[in-house]
Tab-separated table of C-alpha atoms in Angstrom:
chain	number	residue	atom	x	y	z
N	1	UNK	CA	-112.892	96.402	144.537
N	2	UNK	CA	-110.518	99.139	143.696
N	3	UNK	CA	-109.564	99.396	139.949
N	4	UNK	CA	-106.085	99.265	139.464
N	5	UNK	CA	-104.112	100.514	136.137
N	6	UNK	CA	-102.646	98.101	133.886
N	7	UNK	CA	-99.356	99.885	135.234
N	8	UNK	CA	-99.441	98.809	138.606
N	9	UNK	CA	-100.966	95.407	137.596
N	10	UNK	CA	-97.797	94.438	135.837
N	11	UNK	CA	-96.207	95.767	138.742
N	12	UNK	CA	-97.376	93.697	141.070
N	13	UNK	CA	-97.021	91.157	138.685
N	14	UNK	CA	-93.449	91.624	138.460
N	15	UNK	CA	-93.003	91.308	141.883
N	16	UNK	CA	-94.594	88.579	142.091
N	17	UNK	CA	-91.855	87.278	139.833
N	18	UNK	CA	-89.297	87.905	141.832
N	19	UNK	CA	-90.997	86.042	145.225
N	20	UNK	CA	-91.356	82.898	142.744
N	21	UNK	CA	-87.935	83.285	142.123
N	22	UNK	CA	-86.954	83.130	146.012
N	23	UNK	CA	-89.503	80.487	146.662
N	24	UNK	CA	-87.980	78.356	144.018
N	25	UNK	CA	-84.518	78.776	145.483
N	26	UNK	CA	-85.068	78.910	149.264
N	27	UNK	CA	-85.169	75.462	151.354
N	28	UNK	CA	-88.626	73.170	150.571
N	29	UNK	CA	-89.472	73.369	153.867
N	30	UNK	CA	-90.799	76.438	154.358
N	31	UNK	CA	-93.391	75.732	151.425
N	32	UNK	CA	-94.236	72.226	153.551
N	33	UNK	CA	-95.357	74.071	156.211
N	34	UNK	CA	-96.836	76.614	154.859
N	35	UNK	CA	-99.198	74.403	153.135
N	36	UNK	CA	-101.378	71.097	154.923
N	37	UNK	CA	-102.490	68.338	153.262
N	38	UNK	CA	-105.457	68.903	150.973
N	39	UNK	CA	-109.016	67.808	151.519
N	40	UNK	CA	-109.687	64.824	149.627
N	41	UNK	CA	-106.068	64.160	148.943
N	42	UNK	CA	-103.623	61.484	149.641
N	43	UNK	CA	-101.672	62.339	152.819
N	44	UNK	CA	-98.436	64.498	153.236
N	45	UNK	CA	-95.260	62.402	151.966
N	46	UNK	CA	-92.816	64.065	151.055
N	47	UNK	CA	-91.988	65.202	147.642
N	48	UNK	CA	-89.673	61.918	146.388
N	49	UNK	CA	-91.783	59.309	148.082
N	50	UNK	CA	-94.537	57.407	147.097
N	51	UNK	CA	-96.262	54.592	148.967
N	52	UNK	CA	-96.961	52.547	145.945
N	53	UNK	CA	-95.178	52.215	142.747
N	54	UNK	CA	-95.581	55.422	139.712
N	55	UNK	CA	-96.782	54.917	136.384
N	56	UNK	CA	-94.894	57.824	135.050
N	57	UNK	CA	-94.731	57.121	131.388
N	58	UNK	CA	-97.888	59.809	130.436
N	59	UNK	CA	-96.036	62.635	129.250
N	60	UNK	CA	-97.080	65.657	131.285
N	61	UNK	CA	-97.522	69.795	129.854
N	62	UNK	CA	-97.546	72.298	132.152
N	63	UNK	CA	-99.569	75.296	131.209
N	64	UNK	CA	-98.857	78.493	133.373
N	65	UNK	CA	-100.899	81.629	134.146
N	66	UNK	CA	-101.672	85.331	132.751
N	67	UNK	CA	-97.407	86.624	132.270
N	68	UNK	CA	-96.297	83.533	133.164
N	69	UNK	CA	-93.322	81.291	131.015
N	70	UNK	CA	-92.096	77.858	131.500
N	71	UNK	CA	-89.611	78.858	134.222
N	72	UNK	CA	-92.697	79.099	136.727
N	73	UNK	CA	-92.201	74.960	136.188
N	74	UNK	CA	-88.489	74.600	137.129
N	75	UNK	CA	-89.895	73.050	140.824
N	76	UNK	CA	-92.681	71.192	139.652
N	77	UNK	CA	-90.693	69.662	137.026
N	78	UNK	CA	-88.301	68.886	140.057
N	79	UNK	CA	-90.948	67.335	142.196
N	80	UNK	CA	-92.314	65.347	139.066
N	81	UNK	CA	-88.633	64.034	138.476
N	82	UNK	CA	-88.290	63.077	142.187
N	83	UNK	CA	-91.366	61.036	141.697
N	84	UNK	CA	-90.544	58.740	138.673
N	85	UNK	CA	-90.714	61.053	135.536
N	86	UNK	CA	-87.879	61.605	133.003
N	87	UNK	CA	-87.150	65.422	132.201
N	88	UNK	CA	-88.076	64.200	128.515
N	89	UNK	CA	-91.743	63.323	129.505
N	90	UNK	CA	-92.002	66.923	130.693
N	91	UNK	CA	-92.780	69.714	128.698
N	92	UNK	CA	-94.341	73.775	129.372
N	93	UNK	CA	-96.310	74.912	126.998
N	94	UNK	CA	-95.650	79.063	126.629
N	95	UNK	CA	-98.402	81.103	124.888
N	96	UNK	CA	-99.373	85.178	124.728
N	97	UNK	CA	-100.699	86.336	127.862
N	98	UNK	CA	-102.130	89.337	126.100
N	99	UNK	CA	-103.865	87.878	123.090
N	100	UNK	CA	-106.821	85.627	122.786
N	101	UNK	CA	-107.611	82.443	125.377
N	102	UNK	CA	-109.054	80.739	122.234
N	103	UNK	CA	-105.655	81.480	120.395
N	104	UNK	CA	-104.221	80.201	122.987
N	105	UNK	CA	-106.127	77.076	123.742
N	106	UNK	CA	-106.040	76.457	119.739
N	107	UNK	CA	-102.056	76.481	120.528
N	108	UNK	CA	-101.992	74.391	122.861
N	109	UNK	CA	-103.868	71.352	121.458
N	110	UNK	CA	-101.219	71.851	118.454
N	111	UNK	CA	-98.424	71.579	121.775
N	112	UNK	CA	-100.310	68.125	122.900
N	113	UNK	CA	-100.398	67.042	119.320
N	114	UNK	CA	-96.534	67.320	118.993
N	115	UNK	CA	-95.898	66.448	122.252
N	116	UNK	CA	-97.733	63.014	121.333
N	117	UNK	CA	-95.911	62.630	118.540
N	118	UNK	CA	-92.375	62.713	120.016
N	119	UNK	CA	-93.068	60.747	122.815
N	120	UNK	CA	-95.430	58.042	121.071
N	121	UNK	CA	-97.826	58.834	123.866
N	122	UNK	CA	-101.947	58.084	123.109
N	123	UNK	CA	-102.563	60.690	125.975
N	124	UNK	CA	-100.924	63.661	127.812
N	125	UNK	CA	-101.199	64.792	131.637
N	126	UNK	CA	-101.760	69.002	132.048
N	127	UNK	CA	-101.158	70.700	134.898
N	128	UNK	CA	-102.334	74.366	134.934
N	129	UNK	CA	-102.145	77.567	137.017
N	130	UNK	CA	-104.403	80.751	137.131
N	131	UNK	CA	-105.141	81.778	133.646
N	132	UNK	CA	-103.984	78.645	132.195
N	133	UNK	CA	-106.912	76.980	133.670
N	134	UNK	CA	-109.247	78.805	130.791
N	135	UNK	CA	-106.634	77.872	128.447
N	136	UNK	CA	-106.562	74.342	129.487
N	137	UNK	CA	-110.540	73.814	129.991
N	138	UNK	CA	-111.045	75.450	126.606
N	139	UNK	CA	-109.011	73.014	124.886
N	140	UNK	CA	-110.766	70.060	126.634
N	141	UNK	CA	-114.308	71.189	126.328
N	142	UNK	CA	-114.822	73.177	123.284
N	143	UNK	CA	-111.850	71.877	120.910
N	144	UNK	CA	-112.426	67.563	122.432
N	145	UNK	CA	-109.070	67.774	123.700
N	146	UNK	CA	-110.453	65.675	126.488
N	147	UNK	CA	-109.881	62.856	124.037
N	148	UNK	CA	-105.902	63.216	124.586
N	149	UNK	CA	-105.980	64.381	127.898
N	150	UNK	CA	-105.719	61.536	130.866
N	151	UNK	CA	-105.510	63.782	134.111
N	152	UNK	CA	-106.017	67.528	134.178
N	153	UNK	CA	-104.779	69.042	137.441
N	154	UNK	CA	-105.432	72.818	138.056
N	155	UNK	CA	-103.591	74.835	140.629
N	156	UNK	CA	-105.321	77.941	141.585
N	157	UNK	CA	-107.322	77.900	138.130
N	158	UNK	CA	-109.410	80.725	137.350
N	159	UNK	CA	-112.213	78.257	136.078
N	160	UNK	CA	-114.972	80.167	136.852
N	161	UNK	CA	-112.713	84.073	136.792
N	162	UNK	CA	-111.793	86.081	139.090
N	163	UNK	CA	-112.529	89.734	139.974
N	164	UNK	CA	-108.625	90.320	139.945
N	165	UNK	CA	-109.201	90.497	136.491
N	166	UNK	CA	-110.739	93.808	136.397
N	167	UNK	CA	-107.344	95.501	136.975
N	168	UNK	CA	-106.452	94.268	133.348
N	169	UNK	CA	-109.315	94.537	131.199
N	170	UNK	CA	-107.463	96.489	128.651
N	171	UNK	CA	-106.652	92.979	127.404
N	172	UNK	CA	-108.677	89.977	125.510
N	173	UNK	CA	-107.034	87.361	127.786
N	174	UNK	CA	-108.606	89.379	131.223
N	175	UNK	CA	-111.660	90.509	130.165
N	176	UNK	CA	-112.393	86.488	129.180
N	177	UNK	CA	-111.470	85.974	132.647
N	178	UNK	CA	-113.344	88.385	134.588
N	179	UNK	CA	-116.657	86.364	136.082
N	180	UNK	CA	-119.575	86.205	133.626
N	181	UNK	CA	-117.942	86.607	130.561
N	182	UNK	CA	-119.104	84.620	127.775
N	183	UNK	CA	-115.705	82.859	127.335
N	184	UNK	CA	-116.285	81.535	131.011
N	185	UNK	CA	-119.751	80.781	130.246
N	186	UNK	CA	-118.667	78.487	127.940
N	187	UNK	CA	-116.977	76.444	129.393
N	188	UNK	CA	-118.666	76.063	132.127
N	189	UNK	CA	-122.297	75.630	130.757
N	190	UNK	CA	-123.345	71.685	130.976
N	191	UNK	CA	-120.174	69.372	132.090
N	192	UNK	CA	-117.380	71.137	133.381
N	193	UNK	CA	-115.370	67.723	133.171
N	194	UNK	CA	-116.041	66.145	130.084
N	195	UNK	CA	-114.512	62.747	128.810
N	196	UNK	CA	-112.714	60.127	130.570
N	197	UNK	CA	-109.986	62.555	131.481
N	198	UNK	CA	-109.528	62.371	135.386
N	199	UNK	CA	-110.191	66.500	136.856
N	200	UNK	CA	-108.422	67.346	140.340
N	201	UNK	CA	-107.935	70.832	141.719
N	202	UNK	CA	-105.934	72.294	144.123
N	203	UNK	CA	-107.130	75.818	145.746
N	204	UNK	CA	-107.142	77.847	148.711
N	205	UNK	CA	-108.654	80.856	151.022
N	206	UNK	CA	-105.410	82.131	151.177
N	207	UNK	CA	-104.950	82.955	147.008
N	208	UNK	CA	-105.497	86.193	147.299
N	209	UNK	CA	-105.703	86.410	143.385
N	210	UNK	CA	-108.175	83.995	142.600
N	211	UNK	CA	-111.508	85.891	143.780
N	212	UNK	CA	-113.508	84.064	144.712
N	213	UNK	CA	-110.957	81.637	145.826
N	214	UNK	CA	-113.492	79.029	145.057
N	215	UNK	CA	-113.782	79.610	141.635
N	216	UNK	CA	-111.162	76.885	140.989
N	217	UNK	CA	-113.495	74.266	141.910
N	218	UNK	CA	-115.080	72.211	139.173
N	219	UNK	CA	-117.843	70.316	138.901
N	220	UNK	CA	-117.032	66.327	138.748
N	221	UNK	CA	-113.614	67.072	139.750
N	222	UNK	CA	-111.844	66.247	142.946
N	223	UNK	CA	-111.726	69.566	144.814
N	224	UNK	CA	-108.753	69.844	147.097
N	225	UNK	CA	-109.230	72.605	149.578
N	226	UNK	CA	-105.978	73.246	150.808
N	227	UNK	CA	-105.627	75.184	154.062
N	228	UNK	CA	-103.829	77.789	153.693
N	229	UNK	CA	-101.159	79.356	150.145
N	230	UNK	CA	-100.644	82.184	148.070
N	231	UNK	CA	-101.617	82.365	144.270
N	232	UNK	CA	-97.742	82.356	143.357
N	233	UNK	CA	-97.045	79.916	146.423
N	234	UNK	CA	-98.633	76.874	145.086
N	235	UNK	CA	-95.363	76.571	142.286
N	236	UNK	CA	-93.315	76.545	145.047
N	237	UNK	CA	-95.239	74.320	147.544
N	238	UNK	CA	-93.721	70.620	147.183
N	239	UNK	CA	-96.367	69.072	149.555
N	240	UNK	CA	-99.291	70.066	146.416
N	241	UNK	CA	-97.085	69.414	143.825
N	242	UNK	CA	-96.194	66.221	145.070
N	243	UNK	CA	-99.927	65.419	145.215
N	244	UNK	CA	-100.608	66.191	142.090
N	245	UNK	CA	-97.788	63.896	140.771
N	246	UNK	CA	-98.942	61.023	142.317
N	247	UNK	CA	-102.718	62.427	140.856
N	248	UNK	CA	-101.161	62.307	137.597
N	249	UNK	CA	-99.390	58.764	138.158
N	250	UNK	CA	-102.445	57.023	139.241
């Protein structure tokens, strides 16, 4: 794989900012058909309908990827909405994309911690893209956040790294997530899905940052393959995201 400089990384990256931008604005459709029904999955309804009633009272963080914020959320949050949840059960967790994934993951069990304590809640829901899914499985494994976590959904997760990665390495956060590291290593070693917590993932051949593409899977979790999206795709794709609400409600 070609090594790219940290320049043209955040280049892309940027760009890839903007397309989320015009995915989260243009008609739903186009993100319906772009994306089938996921292996293993409930099937396509769309994104306000359920067949059987929601328990939507788990509050539920959303934990984005490597130079991500919490406007990468602004249609999931929609989708979760159309389903049942109130806007004040939803939260995104922000952290430094350039730092430390341990930092990070330290972070965001003080984030659950809080958000349990303003909403009264025993338990939190996360949902997690790219990078976020080292964040996220860091806090559950290694720091027993599994212990407040009831469903943990990742979207395009780098679980197991990605080779992507390499065109970053100048940073903590991507050289944990290049493949082999010993951050990925531990979280992965023994149970990737510890505790009662409920593990789903959504990923797909299509990613295109995510390399392998099936590096998202876990072990224990339910694996949805889904046929065919983009890395920056999924936060647009209401078919997924309506998936994983009902995940998350059941």
């Amino acid at each position: 794989m070609r090594r790219r400089s940290p320049r043209r990384l955040l280049g892309v990256l940027a760009s890839a900012a903007v397309a989320l931008t015009l995915l989260s604005s243009a008609p739903t459709a186009g993100a319906a058909e772009a994306a089938r029904p996921a292996e293993a999955a409930p099937a396509a309804r769309s994104a306000g309908t359920a067949a059987a009633p929601l328990s939507t009272s788990t509050p539920v963080v959303f934990v984005h990827g490597y130079t991500g914020n919490a406007s990468n959320w602004v249609t999931a949050m929609s989708v979760f909405q159309l389903n049942g949840w109130s806007s004040s059960k939803l939260f995104a967790y922000e952290y430094d994309s350039y730092g430390n994934n341990v930092s990070n993951a330290q972070g965001l069990a003080s984030f659950v911690n809080n958000v349990k304590s303003r909403t009264g809640a025993s338990k939190v829901a996360i949902v997690n893209h790219s990078m976020g899914g080292l964040v996220s499985q860091y806090y559950l494994k290694v720091l027993g956040g599994n212990t407040s976590v009831s469903h943990l959904a990742s979207i395009a997760g780098a679980n197991h790294g990605t080779t992507f990665a390499s065109a970053c390495l100048i940073y903590t956060t991507c050289q944990q997530m290049y493949p082999g590291s010993s951050f990925i290593s531990q979280i992965t070693a023994g149970d990737e899905t510890p505790g009662d917590t409920r593990y789903a993932t959504w990923y797909s051949a299509c990613d295109g940052v995510i390399i392998p593409y099936t590096s998202t899977r876990l072990s224990g979790a339910t694996n949805n393959n889904v046929l065919c999206q983009t890395h920056i795709g999924f936060l647009a794709d209401t078919v997924v995201l309506g998936q994983i609400a009902r995940f998350v409600a059941s």
